[in-house]
Coordinates of C-alpha atoms in Angstrom, one line a residue:
M1 CA -66.7 20.2 101.1
R2 CA -63.7 17.8 102.9
Y3 CA -66.6 16.4 105.2
V4 CA -69.0 15.8 102.3
L5 CA -66.9 13.7 99.8
T6 CA -65.8 11.5 103.0
L7 CA -69.8 10.7 103.0
V8 CA -69.8 10.3 99.8
C9 CA -67.3 7.5 99.8
L10 CA -68.1 5.7 102.6
F11 CA -71.8 5.7 100.7
L12 CA -69.8 4.2 97.8
L13 CA -67.8 1.6 100.0
R14 CA -71.1 0.5 102.0
L15 CA -72.2 -0.9 98.1
T16 CA -69.1 -2.1 97.0
A17 CA -69.1 -4.0 101.4
A18 CA -72.9 -5.4 99.7
T19 CA -71.8 -7.5 97.0
Q20 CA -69.2 -9.7 98.5
D21 CA -71.4 -12.3 98.1
Q22 CA -71.7 -11.8 94.6
A23 CA -68.2 -11.5 93.6
L24 CA -67.0 -12.8 90.4
Y25 CA -63.6 -12.7 89.6
I26 CA -63.1 -12.1 85.5
V27 CA -59.4 -11.8 84.0
P28 CA -60.2 -10.3 81.0
D29 CA -57.3 -10.4 78.7
N30 CA -57.2 -14.5 79.6
A31 CA -60.8 -14.5 78.6
L32 CA -60.3 -17.3 75.6
G33 CA -63.2 -18.0 72.7
I34 CA -66.1 -20.9 73.4
K35 CA -67.1 -23.4 70.1
A36 CA -70.4 -22.3 69.6
A37 CA -72.0 -25.7 70.5
N38 CA -71.0 -25.5 74.2
L39 CA -72.7 -22.4 74.5
F40 CA -75.9 -23.0 71.5
S41 CA -77.9 -26.1 70.7
E42 CA -80.2 -24.8 68.0
I43 CA -80.3 -21.8 65.7
R44 CA -83.7 -20.1 64.2
L45 CA -82.2 -17.6 60.7
I46 CA -85.0 -15.9 60.5
P47 CA -84.7 -13.3 57.1
L48 CA -87.3 -9.9 57.3
E49 CA -89.5 -9.7 54.4
T50 CA -87.9 -6.4 52.2
T51 CA -90.8 -4.5 50.8
A52 CA -90.7 -0.7 49.2
A53 CA -92.2 -0.1 52.7
S54 CA -89.9 -2.5 54.6
Y55 CA -86.0 -1.7 54.1
F56 CA -84.0 -0.4 56.1
N57 CA -80.3 0.0 55.8
N58 CA -79.4 2.0 58.6
M59 CA -80.6 0.4 61.6
A60 CA -80.1 2.5 64.4
D61 CA -81.7 0.0 67.5
F62 CA -82.9 -3.6 67.9
V63 CA -86.3 -4.2 70.8
V64 CA -87.9 -7.9 70.9
T65 CA -91.2 -8.1 72.4
P66 CA -93.1 -11.7 73.3
D67 CA -94.3 -11.8 69.9
R68 CA -92.7 -8.8 67.8
L69 CA -88.7 -7.6 66.2
V70 CA -89.0 -3.8 66.1
F71 CA -86.6 -1.9 65.0
M72 CA -85.9 1.9 64.5
D73 CA -84.1 3.0 61.3
N74 CA -81.8 6.5 61.3
E75 CA -81.6 5.9 57.4
S76 CA -85.9 7.0 57.5
N77 CA -86.4 7.3 61.1
S78 CA -88.8 5.0 61.4
I79 CA -90.3 2.3 63.3
L80 CA -91.1 -0.5 61.4
V81 CA -92.3 -3.8 63.2
F82 CA -92.3 -7.0 61.8
N83 CA -93.0 -10.6 63.4
K84 CA -90.7 -13.4 64.0
E85 CA -91.5 -15.0 61.3
G86 CA -89.8 -11.6 59.7
K87 CA -93.1 -10.7 57.6
F88 CA -93.5 -6.5 57.9
L89 CA -96.4 -5.3 59.8
H90 CA -96.3 -1.7 60.3
K91 CA -94.3 1.4 59.7
F92 CA -94.1 4.5 61.9
K93 CA -92.6 7.4 60.4
K94 CA -91.3 10.1 62.8
K95 CA -91.4 14.0 60.5
K96 CA -89.9 16.8 62.1
Y97 CA -87.8 15.3 64.9
K98 CA -85.8 13.1 65.3
L99 CA -86.1 9.5 66.6
G100 CA -84.3 8.2 69.8
Q101 CA -84.2 5.6 71.7
L102 CA -86.6 2.8 72.4
Q103 CA -88.0 0.8 75.0
Y104 CA -90.4 -2.5 75.9
S105 CA -93.3 -2.0 78.2
H106 CA -94.3 -5.8 78.7
A107 CA -98.0 -4.4 80.6
K108 CA -98.7 -2.1 78.1
N109 CA -97.7 -4.1 74.7
A110 CA -96.6 -1.1 73.9
I111 CA -92.6 1.0 72.6
F112 CA -92.1 3.8 74.3
F113 CA -89.7 6.4 73.1
T114 CA -88.6 9.9 73.1
S115 CA -87.9 12.4 70.1
S116 CA -86.1 15.2 69.8
N117 CA -87.4 18.5 67.2
K118 CA -84.5 18.9 64.9
N119 CA -85.0 23.1 64.6
Y120 CA -83.1 23.3 67.5
T121 CA -80.1 22.4 68.8
I122 CA -79.4 23.3 73.1
P123 CA -76.3 22.6 73.9
F124 CA -75.9 21.2 77.4
S125 CA -75.5 23.8 79.4
K126 CA -78.3 24.9 78.3
V127 CA -80.2 22.1 78.9
M128 CA -78.9 21.9 82.5
Q129 CA -80.5 26.1 83.0
M130 CA -83.6 25.3 81.2
T131 CA -85.0 22.1 83.1
Q132 CA -84.0 24.2 87.0
K133 CA -85.8 27.3 85.5
P134 CA -88.8 25.9 84.0
G135 CA -90.7 28.8 84.3
N136 CA -93.7 28.3 81.5
R137 CA -91.7 26.2 78.7
D138 CA -93.6 24.3 76.8
F139 CA -91.5 21.4 76.1
S140 CA -93.0 19.4 74.0
K141 CA -91.8 21.8 71.5
Y142 CA -88.6 20.7 71.9
K143 CA -89.4 16.5 72.6
N144 CA -91.7 14.0 72.4
I145 CA -93.2 11.0 74.3
E146 CA -94.7 8.0 73.2
L147 CA -96.3 5.1 73.3
L148 CA -96.4 2.2 69.9
Y149 CA -99.3 0.1 71.3
L150 CA -98.8 -2.9 69.5
G151 CA -101.9 -5.4 70.6
D152 CA -104.6 -5.8 69.0
K153 CA -107.3 -4.0 70.1
E154 CA -104.9 -1.3 69.5
Q155 CA -103.1 -2.3 67.5
Y156 CA -100.6 0.5 66.3
R157 CA -102.2 3.7 67.9
I158 CA -100.0 6.3 68.8
E159 CA -100.5 7.7 72.3
K160 CA -98.9 11.3 73.5
L161 CA -97.2 11.9 76.9
P162 CA -97.1 14.5 78.8
V163 CA -93.9 16.3 78.2
P164 CA -92.5 17.4 82.2
Y165 CA -89.9 19.2 82.1
Y166 CA -86.7 18.0 83.2
A167 CA -88.0 15.6 79.0
L168 CA -84.8 17.6 77.7
N169 CA -82.2 15.0 79.9
N170 CA -81.7 11.3 79.4
L171 CA -84.6 10.0 80.3
Y172 CA -86.2 6.2 80.7
Y173 CA -89.1 4.3 81.2
M174 CA -90.6 3.1 83.7
N175 CA -93.9 1.6 84.7
G176 CA -95.4 4.9 83.9
R177 CA -91.8 6.5 85.7
Y178 CA -88.8 8.1 84.9
L179 CA -85.9 7.5 85.7
L180 CA -83.5 11.0 85.3
R181 CA -79.7 10.2 84.4
N182 CA -77.3 13.0 85.9
S183 CA -73.6 13.1 84.2
R184 CA -72.6 16.1 86.0
Y185 CA -72.1 18.4 87.7
N186 CA -74.6 21.7 87.6
K187 CA -74.4 25.3 88.7
Y188 CA -77.8 25.4 88.5
V189 CA -78.8 24.0 91.5
K190 CA -77.3 25.7 94.7
D191 CA -77.6 22.1 96.7
T192 CA -73.5 20.8 97.2
V193 CA -74.6 16.4 96.3
L194 CA -76.6 15.3 93.7
Y195 CA -77.4 11.8 91.9
H196 CA -76.3 10.7 89.4
L197 CA -80.1 8.9 89.2
D198 CA -83.3 10.1 89.8
I199 CA -86.8 8.3 89.7
M200 CA -89.6 11.0 88.9
N201 CA -93.2 10.8 88.8
G202 CA -95.0 13.1 87.3
D203 CA -93.1 16.3 88.9
K204 CA -92.3 14.5 92.3
K205 CA -88.7 13.3 92.7
T206 CA -89.3 9.8 94.7
A207 CA -85.8 8.4 95.1
S208 CA -82.4 9.0 94.4
Y209 CA -78.9 6.8 94.4
F210 CA -75.5 7.2 93.7
P211 CA -74.5 11.1 94.9
F212 CA -71.8 12.9 94.2
L213 CA -70.9 16.8 95.3
N214 CA -71.3 18.5 92.5
V215 CA -68.4 21.6 93.2
P216 CA -66.0 22.2 90.2
K217 CA -63.7 20.8 89.2
L218 CA -63.7 17.0 91.1
P219 CA -63.2 14.3 88.5
T220 CA -67.0 13.4 87.8
D221 CA -67.2 17.1 86.8
F222 CA -64.1 16.9 84.1
D223 CA -65.4 14.0 82.7
E224 CA -69.2 12.7 82.4
I225 CA -70.2 10.1 84.4
N226 CA -72.7 8.6 82.7
I227 CA -75.0 5.5 84.3
N228 CA -76.4 2.7 82.3
I229 CA -79.5 0.9 82.1
D230 CA -80.3 -2.0 80.0
R231 CA -83.5 -3.8 80.2
T232 CA -84.4 -7.2 81.4
L233 CA -88.3 -8.8 80.9
N234 CA -90.1 -6.8 84.1
D235 CA -90.7 -3.6 83.7
S236 CA -90.6 -3.7 87.4
T237 CA -86.6 -4.5 87.0
L238 CA -83.5 -2.9 85.7
Y239 CA -80.3 -3.4 85.5
I240 CA -78.6 -0.2 86.4
K241 CA -74.2 0.0 86.1
K242 CA -72.2 3.2 86.8
D243 CA -69.4 4.1 84.9
Y244 CA -66.3 3.4 87.1
D245 CA -68.3 1.2 89.2
N246 CA -67.6 -2.8 88.5
T247 CA -70.4 -3.6 90.3
I248 CA -73.8 -4.6 87.6
Y249 CA -76.5 -3.5 90.2
T250 CA -80.4 -3.9 89.6
L251 CA -83.3 -1.5 90.2
V252 CA -86.8 -3.5 91.5
N253 CA -89.4 -1.1 91.7
D254 CA -88.0 1.9 94.4
S255 CA -84.5 -0.8 95.6
I256 CA -81.3 -1.0 94.8
K257 CA -78.5 -3.5 94.8
P258 CA -76.1 -4.9 93.9
A259 CA -76.8 -7.7 91.9
F260 CA -72.4 -9.0 89.7
K261 CA -69.4 -7.7 92.1
F262 CA -66.9 -8.1 89.7
I263 CA -63.2 -8.8 90.6
F264 CA -60.3 -7.5 88.3
P265 CA -57.0 -7.3 88.3
A266 CA -55.5 -4.1 89.1
A267 CA -54.5 -3.4 85.3
N268 CA -58.0 -3.1 84.7
T269 CA -59.0 -1.0 87.8
M270 CA -59.6 2.2 88.5
P271 CA -57.6 3.4 91.7
A272 CA -60.0 5.0 94.8
S273 CA -57.5 7.8 94.4
F274 CA -59.5 8.3 91.3
Y275 CA -63.1 8.9 93.3
T276 CA -60.9 11.7 95.7
T277 CA -58.1 13.8 93.6
A278 CA -59.1 16.9 92.3
F279 CA -57.1 17.6 89.3
R280 CA -55.6 20.7 89.0
N281 CA -56.3 21.0 84.9
N282 CA -58.2 18.9 81.9
I283 CA -54.7 17.6 80.8
D284 CA -53.7 15.7 84.9
F285 CA -57.0 14.4 84.6
T286 CA -56.2 13.3 80.9
S287 CA -52.6 11.9 81.5
Y288 CA -54.3 10.0 85.2
K289 CA -56.6 8.5 82.7
T290 CA -54.3 7.6 80.0
K291 CA -52.0 6.0 82.9
Y292 CA -55.0 3.6 83.0
N293 CA -57.0 3.7 79.7
K294 CA -57.5 -1.0 80.0
A295 CA -59.6 0.1 83.5
V296 CA -62.7 -1.1 82.7
R297 CA -65.1 1.8 82.0
S298 CA -68.9 0.8 81.5
F299 CA -71.0 -2.7 81.1
F300 CA -73.4 -2.5 78.5
N301 CA -75.9 -5.1 77.0
I302 CA -76.4 -7.6 80.7
I303 CA -78.3 -10.6 79.3
D304 CA -78.5 -12.6 83.1
L305 CA -79.8 -15.9 81.9
E306 CA -80.0 -19.5 83.9
K307 CA -76.9 -20.7 82.9
V308 CA -74.6 -17.3 81.8
L309 CA -74.4 -14.3 81.8
F310 CA -73.7 -12.4 78.8
F311 CA -72.6 -8.4 79.1
G312 CA -70.4 -5.9 77.1
M313 CA -67.5 -3.6 78.9
N314 CA -65.8 -0.5 77.5
D315 CA -62.6 -0.2 79.1
N316 CA -61.3 3.3 80.1
A317 CA -59.8 4.1 76.1
W318 CA -63.8 3.7 74.3
G319 CA -62.3 0.0 74.1
Y320 CA -65.1 -3.1 73.4
K321 CA -65.7 -6.9 74.0
R322 CA -69.2 -8.9 74.3
Y323 CA -68.2 -11.7 76.7
V324 CA -71.0 -14.9 78.3
F325 CA -70.1 -16.5 81.8
I326 CA -70.8 -19.5 82.1
K327 CA -72.4 -19.9 86.0
N328 CA -71.9 -23.5 86.2
S329 CA -68.1 -23.8 85.4
S330 CA -66.9 -19.9 86.2
S331 CA -65.7 -19.9 83.1
L332 CA -65.1 -16.1 80.4
Y333 CA -64.7 -16.6 77.1
D334 CA -64.6 -13.7 74.4
L335 CA -67.8 -13.9 73.0
S336 CA -65.3 -12.3 69.4
K337 CA -63.8 -15.7 69.4
T338 CA -66.0 -18.4 69.3
T339 CA -65.6 -20.6 66.7
S340 CA -68.3 -21.2 64.6
D341 CA -69.5 -25.1 63.6
S342 CA -72.8 -27.0 61.8
T343 CA -74.8 -25.8 65.5
T344 CA -74.8 -22.4 63.3
C345 CA -74.9 -22.8 60.4
Y346 CA -71.0 -21.8 60.2
L347 CA -71.4 -18.6 60.3
P348 CA -68.8 -16.0 60.8
A349 CA -67.3 -15.0 64.3
G350 CA -68.9 -11.7 64.2
I351 CA -72.6 -12.6 65.0
F352 CA -71.5 -13.1 68.1
S353 CA -70.0 -10.0 69.4
K354 CA -74.0 -8.8 69.2
I355 CA -75.1 -10.7 70.8
S356 CA -78.0 -7.7 72.4
N357 CA -81.3 -8.9 72.7
Y358 CA -83.5 -11.7 74.0
D359 CA -86.6 -13.8 74.8
S360 CA -88.0 -15.8 77.3
N361 CA -86.2 -18.9 75.0
Y362 CA -83.2 -17.2 72.9
V363 CA -80.6 -14.6 72.9
Y364 CA -80.7 -13.2 69.0
T365 CA -78.3 -11.2 67.2
F366 CA -77.8 -10.4 62.8
I367 CA -76.2 -10.3 59.6
S368 CA -76.9 -8.3 56.6
P369 CA -77.7 -10.0 53.5
G370 CA -74.3 -8.3 51.6
D371 CA -72.1 -10.1 54.4
L372 CA -74.3 -13.5 53.9
L373 CA -73.2 -13.5 50.5
K374 CA -69.8 -13.2 50.9
E375 CA -69.4 -16.1 53.1
K376 CA -71.9 -17.8 51.5
A377 CA -69.4 -20.1 49.5
S378 CA -66.7 -21.1 52.4
I379 CA -70.5 -22.2 54.4
L380 CA -71.3 -25.1 51.3
S381 CA -67.4 -26.1 51.2
R382 CA -67.8 -26.9 55.2
Y383 CA -71.4 -30.5 54.3
N384 CA -70.1 -32.3 52.8
D385 CA -73.3 -33.2 52.3
A386 CA -76.1 -31.2 51.6
P387 CA -76.3 -28.4 54.0
P388 CA -79.6 -28.6 56.5
P389 CA -83.2 -27.6 54.0
F390 CA -83.6 -23.8 56.5
L391 CA -79.8 -22.6 55.0
K392 CA -79.8 -23.7 51.2
Q393 CA -82.9 -22.0 50.7
L394 CA -82.3 -18.8 52.7
L395 CA -79.0 -19.0 50.6
D396 CA -80.9 -19.5 47.0
Q397 CA -82.6 -16.8 48.4
I398 CA -80.2 -13.6 48.9
G399 CA -80.5 -11.3 46.5
T400 CA -84.4 -11.3 46.4
F401 CA -84.2 -9.2 50.6
N402 CA -82.3 -6.6 51.4
N403 CA -83.5 -6.0 54.9
P404 CA -80.7 -7.9 58.1
V405 CA -80.9 -11.8 58.6
I406 CA -82.3 -12.0 62.5
I407 CA -79.9 -15.1 64.3
Q408 CA -82.2 -16.7 66.9
L409 CA -79.9 -19.0 69.4
K410 CA -80.7 -21.0 72.0
I411 CA -78.7 -21.6 75.4
N412 CA -77.3 -24.8 75.0
P413 CA -78.7 -26.4 79.1
A414 CA -75.2 -27.9 79.5
A415 CA -73.5 -24.7 78.6
K416 CA -70.0 -24.8 80.2

């Protein structure tokens, strides 16, 4: 076992060494705020049409396509489609099955989604057993896999996809294949080494990444080691992030390589001993993590644009923040400290910490009508004369819509 552990550690060291020329030196605690005008050059406010059919109040996911804004609502268990003018176009409501995360396929111009049968609650250990010993089970009774087409010729057609034996796991769609994430030890697999990320083509495993020891009571088994995946504007390219690894990787088809290596102060870095210590019990393991509770655990909401890099970070105590890194000046800013100004219509600073979507020209965030109403007097007081016509019209219309207002922001070409 010691020999296998050494091999795993050497693999991780090779990945680290390969990233040195991509290093970004970051001190999260020193991140200041930034003036909105220094980051954004344009704003557009898009109120989403509110009708009996289109109203939603529990946004669980939000996807931007080249010409659509697509939402998943937990309350109604529905997918709602609007155009980029805010006009409601379509609602797909799923019965019996609980909707999961949404993805956009550029090649198919379709929304990919999975859904789980509400009548089955399957413990994770049982999921591992069932997927390793599938037998003749029909997995479609537990989970559905579907595409919602958005294009003119197939507009809003639903296509049901085959449900493979590993569908109960956390799947990610990539050009007709699936990325399968494995978070911890699986006693139903005899292999000594497993991988946190596998690529599946039908029933065949075509590639595997991030090895770990498949034996009980090692660090990865006391606590799940998650693999986060972020979409890009290219179906064949994804951002991959492994818990406690300070590197963001890009997966292009079957090739994975480092994109950004973050160099943090010691207080924000999990010591190397974490990966090699065989903790005696959960108490020891929890105490170790508590000692390093400011260590960065994971990254999320990666938006890599020409001038800027947006990203979120969780620390080991599950506190989280979103940041923007300005590439020209190598400056890091805390988005929660952004100073709103006329460029962003003096909207509350909270909107900047919710930037998580983008297209080829803009990044997107949102605000609820209720929060906008609370800020109305403050916003109007900032203008010596009348506010811009588009803002005045929107503020005058509060109360006629209940859906969120989508905020479209253009990055300042001179961001610094």
